[in-house]
Tab-separated table of C-alpha atoms and ligand atoms in Angstrom:
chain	number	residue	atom	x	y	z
A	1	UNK	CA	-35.343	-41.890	-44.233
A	2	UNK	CA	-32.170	-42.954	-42.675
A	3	UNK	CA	-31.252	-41.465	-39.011
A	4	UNK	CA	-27.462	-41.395	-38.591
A	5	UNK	CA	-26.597	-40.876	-34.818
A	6	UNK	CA	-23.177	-38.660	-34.932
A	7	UNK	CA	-21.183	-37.314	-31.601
A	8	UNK	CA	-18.859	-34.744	-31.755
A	9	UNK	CA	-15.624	-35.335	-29.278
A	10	UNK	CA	-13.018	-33.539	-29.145
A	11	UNK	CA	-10.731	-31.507	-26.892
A	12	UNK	CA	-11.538	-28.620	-25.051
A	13	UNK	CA	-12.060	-25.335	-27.898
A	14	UNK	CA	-11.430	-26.864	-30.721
A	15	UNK	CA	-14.886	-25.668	-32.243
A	16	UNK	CA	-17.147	-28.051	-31.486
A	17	UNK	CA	-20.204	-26.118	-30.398
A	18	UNK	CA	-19.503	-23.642	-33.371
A	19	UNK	CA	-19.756	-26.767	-35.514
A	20	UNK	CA	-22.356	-27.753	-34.130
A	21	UNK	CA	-24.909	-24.441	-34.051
A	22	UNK	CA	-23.341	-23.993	-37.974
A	23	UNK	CA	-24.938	-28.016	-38.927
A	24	UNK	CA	-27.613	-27.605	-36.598
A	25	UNK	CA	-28.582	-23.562	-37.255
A	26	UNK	CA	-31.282	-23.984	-39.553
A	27	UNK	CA	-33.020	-26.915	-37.726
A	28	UNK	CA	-35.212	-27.460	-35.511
A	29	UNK	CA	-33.391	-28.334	-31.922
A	30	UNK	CA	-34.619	-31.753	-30.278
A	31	UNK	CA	-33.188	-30.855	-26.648
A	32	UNK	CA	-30.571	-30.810	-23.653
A	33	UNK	CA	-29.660	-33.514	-21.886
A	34	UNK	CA	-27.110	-33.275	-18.849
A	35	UNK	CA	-25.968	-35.310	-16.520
A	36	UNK	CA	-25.076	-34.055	-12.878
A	37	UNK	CA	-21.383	-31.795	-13.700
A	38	UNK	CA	-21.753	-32.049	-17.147
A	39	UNK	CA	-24.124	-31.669	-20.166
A	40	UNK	CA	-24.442	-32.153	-23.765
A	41	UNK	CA	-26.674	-30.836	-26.381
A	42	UNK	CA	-28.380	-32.634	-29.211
A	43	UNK	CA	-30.179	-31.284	-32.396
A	44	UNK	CA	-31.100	-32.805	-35.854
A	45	UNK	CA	-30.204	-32.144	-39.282
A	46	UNK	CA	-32.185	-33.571	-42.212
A	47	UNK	CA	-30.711	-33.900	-45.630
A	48	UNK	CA	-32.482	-35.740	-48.089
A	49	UNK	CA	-32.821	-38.932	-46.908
A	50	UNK	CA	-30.636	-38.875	-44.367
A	51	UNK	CA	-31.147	-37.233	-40.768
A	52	UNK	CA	-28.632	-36.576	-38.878
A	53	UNK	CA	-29.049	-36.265	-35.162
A	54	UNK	CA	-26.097	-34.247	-33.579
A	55	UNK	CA	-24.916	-34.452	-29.801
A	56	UNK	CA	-21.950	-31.837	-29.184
A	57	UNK	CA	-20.388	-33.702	-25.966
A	58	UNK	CA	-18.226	-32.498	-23.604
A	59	UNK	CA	-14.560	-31.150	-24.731
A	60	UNK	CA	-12.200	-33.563	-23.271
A	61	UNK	CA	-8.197	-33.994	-23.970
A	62	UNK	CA	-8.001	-38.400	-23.261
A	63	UNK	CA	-11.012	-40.559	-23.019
A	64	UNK	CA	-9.776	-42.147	-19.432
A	65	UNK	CA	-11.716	-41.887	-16.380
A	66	UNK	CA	-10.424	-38.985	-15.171
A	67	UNK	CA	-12.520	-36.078	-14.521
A	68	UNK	CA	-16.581	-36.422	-14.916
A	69	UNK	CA	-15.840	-35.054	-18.913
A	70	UNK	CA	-14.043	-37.826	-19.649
A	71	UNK	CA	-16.449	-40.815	-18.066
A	72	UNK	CA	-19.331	-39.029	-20.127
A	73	UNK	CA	-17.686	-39.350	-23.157
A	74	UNK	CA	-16.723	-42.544	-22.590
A	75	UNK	CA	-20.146	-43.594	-21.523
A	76	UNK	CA	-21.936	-42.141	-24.673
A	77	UNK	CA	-19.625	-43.845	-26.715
A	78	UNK	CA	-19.807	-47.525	-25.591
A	79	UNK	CA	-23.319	-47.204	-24.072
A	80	UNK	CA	-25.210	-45.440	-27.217
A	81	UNK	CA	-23.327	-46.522	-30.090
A	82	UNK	CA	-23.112	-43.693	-31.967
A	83	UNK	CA	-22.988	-44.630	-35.640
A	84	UNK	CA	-20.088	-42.216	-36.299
A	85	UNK	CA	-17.758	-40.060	-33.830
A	86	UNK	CA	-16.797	-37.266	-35.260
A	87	UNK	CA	-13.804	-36.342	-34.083
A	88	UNK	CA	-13.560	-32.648	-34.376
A	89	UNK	CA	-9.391	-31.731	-34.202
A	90	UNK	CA	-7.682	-28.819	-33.691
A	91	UNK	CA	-5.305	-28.421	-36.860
A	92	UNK	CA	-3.373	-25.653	-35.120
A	93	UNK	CA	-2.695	-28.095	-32.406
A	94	UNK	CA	-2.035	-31.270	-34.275
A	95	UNK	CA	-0.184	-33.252	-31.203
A	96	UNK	CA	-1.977	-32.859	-28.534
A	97	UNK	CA	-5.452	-33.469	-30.499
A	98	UNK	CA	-4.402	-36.757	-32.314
A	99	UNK	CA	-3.547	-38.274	-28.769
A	100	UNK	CA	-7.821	-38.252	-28.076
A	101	UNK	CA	-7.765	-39.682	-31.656
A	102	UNK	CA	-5.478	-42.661	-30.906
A	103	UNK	CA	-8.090	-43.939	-28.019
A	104	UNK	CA	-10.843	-43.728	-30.613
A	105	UNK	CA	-8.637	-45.894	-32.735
A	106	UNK	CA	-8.466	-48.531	-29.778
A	107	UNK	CA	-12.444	-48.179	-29.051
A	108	UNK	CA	-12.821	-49.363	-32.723
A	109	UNK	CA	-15.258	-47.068	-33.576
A	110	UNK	CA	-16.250	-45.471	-36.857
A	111	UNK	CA	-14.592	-42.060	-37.314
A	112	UNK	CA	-14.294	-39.192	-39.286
A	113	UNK	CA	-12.467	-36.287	-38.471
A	114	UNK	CA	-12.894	-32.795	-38.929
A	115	UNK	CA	-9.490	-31.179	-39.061
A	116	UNK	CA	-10.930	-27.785	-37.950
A	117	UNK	CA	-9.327	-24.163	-37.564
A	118	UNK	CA	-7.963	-25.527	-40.763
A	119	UNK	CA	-7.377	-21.579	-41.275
A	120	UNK	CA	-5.031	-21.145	-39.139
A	121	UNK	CA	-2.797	-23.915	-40.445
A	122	UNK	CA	-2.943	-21.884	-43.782
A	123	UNK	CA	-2.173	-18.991	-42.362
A	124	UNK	CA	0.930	-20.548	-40.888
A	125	UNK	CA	1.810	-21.699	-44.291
A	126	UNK	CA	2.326	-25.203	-43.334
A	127	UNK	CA	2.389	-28.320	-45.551
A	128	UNK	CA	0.397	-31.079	-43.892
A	129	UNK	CA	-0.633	-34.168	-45.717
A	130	UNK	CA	-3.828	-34.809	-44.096
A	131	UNK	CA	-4.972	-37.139	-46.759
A	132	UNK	CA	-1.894	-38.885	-46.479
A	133	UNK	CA	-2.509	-39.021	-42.344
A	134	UNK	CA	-5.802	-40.026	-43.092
A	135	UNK	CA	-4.691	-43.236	-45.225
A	136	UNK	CA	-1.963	-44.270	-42.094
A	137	UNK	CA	-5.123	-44.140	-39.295
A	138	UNK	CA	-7.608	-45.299	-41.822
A	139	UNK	CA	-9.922	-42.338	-41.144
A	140	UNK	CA	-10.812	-39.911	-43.577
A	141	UNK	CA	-9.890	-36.223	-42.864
A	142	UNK	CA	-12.141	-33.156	-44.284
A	143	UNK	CA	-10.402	-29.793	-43.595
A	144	UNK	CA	-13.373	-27.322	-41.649
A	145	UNK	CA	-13.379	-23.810	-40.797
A	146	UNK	CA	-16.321	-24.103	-38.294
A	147	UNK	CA	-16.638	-20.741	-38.187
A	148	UNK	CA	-16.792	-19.980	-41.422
A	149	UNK	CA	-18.850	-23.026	-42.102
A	150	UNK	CA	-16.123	-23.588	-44.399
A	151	UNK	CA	-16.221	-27.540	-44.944
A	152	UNK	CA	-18.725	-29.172	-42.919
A	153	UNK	CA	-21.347	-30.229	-45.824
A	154	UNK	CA	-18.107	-31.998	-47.401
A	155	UNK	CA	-17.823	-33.453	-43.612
A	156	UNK	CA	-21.254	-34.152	-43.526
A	157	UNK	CA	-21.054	-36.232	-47.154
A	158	UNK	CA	-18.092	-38.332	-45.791
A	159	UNK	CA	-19.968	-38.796	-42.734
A	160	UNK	CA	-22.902	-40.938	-45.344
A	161	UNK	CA	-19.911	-42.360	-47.002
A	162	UNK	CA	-18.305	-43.972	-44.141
A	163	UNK	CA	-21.992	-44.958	-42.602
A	164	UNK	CA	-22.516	-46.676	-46.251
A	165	UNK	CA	-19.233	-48.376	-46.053
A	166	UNK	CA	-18.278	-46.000	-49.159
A	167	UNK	CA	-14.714	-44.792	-48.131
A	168	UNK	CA	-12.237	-46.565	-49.774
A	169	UNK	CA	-9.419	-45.204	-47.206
A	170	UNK	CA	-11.409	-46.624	-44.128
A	171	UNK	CA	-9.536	-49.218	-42.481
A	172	UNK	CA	-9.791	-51.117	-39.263
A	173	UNK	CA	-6.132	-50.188	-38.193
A	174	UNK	CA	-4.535	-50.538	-34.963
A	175	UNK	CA	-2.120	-48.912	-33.545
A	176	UNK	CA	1.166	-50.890	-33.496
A	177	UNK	CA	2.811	-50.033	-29.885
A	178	UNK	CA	5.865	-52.428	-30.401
A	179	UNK	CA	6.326	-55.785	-30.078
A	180	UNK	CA	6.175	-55.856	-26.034
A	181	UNK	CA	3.516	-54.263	-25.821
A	182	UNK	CA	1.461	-56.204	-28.275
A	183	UNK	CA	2.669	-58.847	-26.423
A	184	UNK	CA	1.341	-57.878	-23.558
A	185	UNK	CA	-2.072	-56.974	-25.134
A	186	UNK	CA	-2.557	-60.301	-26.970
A	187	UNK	CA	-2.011	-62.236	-23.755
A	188	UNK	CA	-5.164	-60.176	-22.062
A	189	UNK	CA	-7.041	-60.185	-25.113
A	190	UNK	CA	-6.726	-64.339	-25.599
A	191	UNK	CA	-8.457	-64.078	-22.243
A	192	UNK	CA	-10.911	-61.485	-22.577
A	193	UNK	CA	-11.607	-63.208	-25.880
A	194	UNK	CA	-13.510	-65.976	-23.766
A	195	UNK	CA	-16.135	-63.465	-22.488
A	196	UNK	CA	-18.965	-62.802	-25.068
A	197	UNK	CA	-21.104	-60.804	-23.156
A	198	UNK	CA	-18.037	-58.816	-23.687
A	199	UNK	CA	-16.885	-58.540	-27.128
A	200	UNK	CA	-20.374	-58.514	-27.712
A	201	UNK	CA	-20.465	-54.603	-26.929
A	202	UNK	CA	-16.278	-54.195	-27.173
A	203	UNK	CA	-13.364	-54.527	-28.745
A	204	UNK	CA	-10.856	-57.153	-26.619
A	205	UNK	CA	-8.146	-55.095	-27.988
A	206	UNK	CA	-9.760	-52.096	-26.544
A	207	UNK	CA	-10.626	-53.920	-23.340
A	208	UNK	CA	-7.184	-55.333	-23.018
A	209	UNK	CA	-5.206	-51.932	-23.682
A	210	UNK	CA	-7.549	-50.206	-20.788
A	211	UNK	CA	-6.414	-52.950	-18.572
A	212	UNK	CA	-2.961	-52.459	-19.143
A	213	UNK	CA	-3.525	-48.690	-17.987
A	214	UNK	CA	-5.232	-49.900	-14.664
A	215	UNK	CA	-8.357	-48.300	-15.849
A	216	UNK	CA	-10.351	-49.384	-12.895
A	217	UNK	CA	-13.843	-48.060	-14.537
A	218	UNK	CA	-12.850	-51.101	-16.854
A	219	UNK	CA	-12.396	-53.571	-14.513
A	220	UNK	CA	-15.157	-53.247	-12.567
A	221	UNK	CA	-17.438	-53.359	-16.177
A	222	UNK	CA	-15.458	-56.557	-16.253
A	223	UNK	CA	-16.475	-58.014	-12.847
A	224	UNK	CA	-19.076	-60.085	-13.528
A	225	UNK	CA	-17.553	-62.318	-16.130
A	226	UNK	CA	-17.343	-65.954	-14.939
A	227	UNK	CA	-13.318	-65.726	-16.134
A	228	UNK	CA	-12.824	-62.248	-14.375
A	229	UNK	CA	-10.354	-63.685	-12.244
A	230	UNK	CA	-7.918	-65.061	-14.938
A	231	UNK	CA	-8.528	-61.968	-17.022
A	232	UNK	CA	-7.256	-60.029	-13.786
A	233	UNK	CA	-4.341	-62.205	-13.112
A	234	UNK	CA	-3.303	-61.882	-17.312
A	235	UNK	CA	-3.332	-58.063	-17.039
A	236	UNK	CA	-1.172	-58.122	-13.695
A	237	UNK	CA	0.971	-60.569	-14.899
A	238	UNK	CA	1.414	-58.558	-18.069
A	239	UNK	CA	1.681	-55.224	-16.821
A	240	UNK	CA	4.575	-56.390	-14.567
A	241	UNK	CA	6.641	-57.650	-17.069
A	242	UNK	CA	5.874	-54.552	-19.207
A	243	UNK	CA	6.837	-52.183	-16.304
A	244	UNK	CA	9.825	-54.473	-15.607
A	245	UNK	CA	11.143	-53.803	-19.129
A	246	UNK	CA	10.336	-50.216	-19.179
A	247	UNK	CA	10.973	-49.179	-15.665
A	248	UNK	CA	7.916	-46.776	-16.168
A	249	UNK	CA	4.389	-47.288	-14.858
A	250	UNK	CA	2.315	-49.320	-17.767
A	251	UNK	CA	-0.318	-46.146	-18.323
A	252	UNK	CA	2.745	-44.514	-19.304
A	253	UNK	CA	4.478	-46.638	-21.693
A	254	UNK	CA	0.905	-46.756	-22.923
A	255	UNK	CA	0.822	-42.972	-23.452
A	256	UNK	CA	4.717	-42.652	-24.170
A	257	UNK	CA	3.561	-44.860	-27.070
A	258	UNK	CA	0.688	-43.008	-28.363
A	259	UNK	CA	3.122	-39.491	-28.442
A	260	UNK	CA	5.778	-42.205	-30.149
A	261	UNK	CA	3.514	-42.806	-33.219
A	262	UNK	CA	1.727	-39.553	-33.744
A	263	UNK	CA	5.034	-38.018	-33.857
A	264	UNK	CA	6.177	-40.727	-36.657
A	265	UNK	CA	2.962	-40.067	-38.662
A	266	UNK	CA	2.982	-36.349	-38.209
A	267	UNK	CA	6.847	-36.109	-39.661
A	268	UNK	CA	5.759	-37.892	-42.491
A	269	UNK	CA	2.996	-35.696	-43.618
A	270	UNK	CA	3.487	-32.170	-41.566
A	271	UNK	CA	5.952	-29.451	-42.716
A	272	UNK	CA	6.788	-26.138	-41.275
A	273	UNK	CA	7.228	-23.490	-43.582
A	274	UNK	CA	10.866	-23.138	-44.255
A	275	UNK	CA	11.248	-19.664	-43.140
A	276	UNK	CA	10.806	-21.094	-39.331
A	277	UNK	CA	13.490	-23.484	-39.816
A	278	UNK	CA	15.628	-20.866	-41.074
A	279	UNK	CA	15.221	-18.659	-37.565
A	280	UNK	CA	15.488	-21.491	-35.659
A	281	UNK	CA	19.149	-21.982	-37.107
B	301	LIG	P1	-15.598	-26.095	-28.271
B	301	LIG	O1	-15.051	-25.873	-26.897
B	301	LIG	O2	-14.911	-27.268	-28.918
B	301	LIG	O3	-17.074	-26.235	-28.299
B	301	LIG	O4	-15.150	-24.840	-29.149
B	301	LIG	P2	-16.039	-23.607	-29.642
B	301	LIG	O5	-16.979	-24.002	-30.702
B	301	LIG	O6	-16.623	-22.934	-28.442
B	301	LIG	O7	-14.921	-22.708	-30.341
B	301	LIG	C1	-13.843	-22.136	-29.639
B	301	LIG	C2	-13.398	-20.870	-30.345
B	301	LIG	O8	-12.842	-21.178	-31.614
B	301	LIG	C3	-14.540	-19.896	-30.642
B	301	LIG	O9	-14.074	-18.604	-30.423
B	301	LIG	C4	-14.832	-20.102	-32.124
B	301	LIG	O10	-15.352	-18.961	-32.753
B	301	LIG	C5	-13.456	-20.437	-32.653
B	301	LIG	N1	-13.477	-21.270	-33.870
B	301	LIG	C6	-14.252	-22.342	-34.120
B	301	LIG	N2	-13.944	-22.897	-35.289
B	301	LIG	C7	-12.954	-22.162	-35.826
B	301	LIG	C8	-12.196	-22.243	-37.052
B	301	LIG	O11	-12.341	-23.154	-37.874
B	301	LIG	N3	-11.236	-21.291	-37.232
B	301	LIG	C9	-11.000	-20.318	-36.334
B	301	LIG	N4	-10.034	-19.452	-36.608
B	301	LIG	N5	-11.676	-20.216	-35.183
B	301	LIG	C10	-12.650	-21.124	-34.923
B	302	LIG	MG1	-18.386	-26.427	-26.698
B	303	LIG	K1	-4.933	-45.764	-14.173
């Protein structure tokens, strides 16, 4: 049998925990583990041959460094590997949940998301082309009702399929930020590039877009690199140009740019119901 290691993340009530007590209900639980502010719980699922084991982490809105939430997130995800992140999203709050979705994007991770409360969108009436969405970020959506249990064996199948390298809409996208800030992240990441014991264990795009933030948990992971020096001195040099342009500090052109491109994907595939548009006349 085949063990697939899956994290839920997610923001804060966006129905992870039900998600996870409705996959993990009938099974037996393996434990608790939890670190000194914050905890997570694990449990496994076995379907035929697959087993599934489960952690529900910690509800967090960004995957910075933060607030304890955040670094234990972040930790689980570049420290255990998980084989897929499920990133659970709130479908009734579509903008602030795809900005946790964009880091996942730069961690260059395996994702699948569950578009959860997927009710409440229906209730609303509105038109959203999640597969469409799905194609743009190359990760495949699967509408849940958590509390319902509404969806999650159909999550749970594209979960295999993405671990098998099945889903044809996967795709290792990036995000494209513009042209100075790509600039600015190629010239770190031709640097970062040159450290192995690196990009062994992470992306250089990844690395290089949490250096243009000043992520200082980054940095000092980067430390003992025998270029750390030059990789420091690229990202300074970089992030002054970048704030010289903008005029703005660098982490936020780096989130101004996130908000610019979910709101370009989400008015090509999300529609209010036209009544609203009428009242808002
Ligand atoms: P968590 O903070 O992400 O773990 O969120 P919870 O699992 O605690 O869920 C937050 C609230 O949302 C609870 O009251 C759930 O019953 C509710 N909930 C979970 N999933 C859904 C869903 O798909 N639709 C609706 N309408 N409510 C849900
Ligand atoms: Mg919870
Ligand atoms: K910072």
């Amino acid at each position: 049998s085949t063990t697939i290691n899956v994290a839920l993340v997610g923001n804060p009530n966006c129905g992870k925990t039900t998600l996870f007590n409705h996959a993990s209900g009938s099974h037996e639980r393996v434990g608790n583990y939890s670190g000194v502010t914050v905890d997570a719980k694990e449990a496994t699922m076995k379907r035929d041959p697959y087993t599934f084991r489960i952690v529900d982490l910690p509800g967090t809105y960004s995957i910075t460094e933060y607030s304890p939430e955040e670094l234990y997130v972040r930790r689980h995800i570049t420290e255990q590997m998980p084989d897929i992140v499920v990133n659970v999203v709130d479908a009734s709050n579509l903008e602030r949940n795809l900005f946790l979705t964009t880091q996942l994007i730069d961690m260059n991770v395996k994702v699948v998301i569950a578009l959860n409360m997927y009710d409440e969108l229906e209730k609303k009436g509105v038109a959203f082309d999640y597969r469409e969405l799905g194609k743009m970020i190359g990760i495949p959506i699967v509408p849940t009702v958590a509390s319902k249990g509404t969806g999650v064996d159909e999550l749970f199948d594209k979960v295999i399929e993405v671990y098998e390298d099945r889903e044809p809409d996967v795709r290792h996208i990036h995000i494209n930020y513009g042209i100075e800030i790509e600039n600015a992240i190629r010239q770190i990441q031709d640097e970062v590039w040159k450290s192995p014991e690196v990009t062994d264990k992470l992306s250089s795009r990844y690395v290089a877009i949490k250096l243009l933030e000043t992520d200082r948990t980054m940095l000092s992971q980067l430390e003992s690199c025998t270029n750390f020096d030059q990789i420091k001195s690229k990202a300074q040099s970089a992030i002054q140009l970048l704030e010289k342009e903008y005029g703005e500090s660098s982490e936020t052109i780096i989130t101004d740019a996130k908000y610019g491109f979910i709101d370009g994907a989400l008015k090509e595939t999300y529609k209010e119901p036209k009544k609203d548009r009428r009242k808002s006349k």
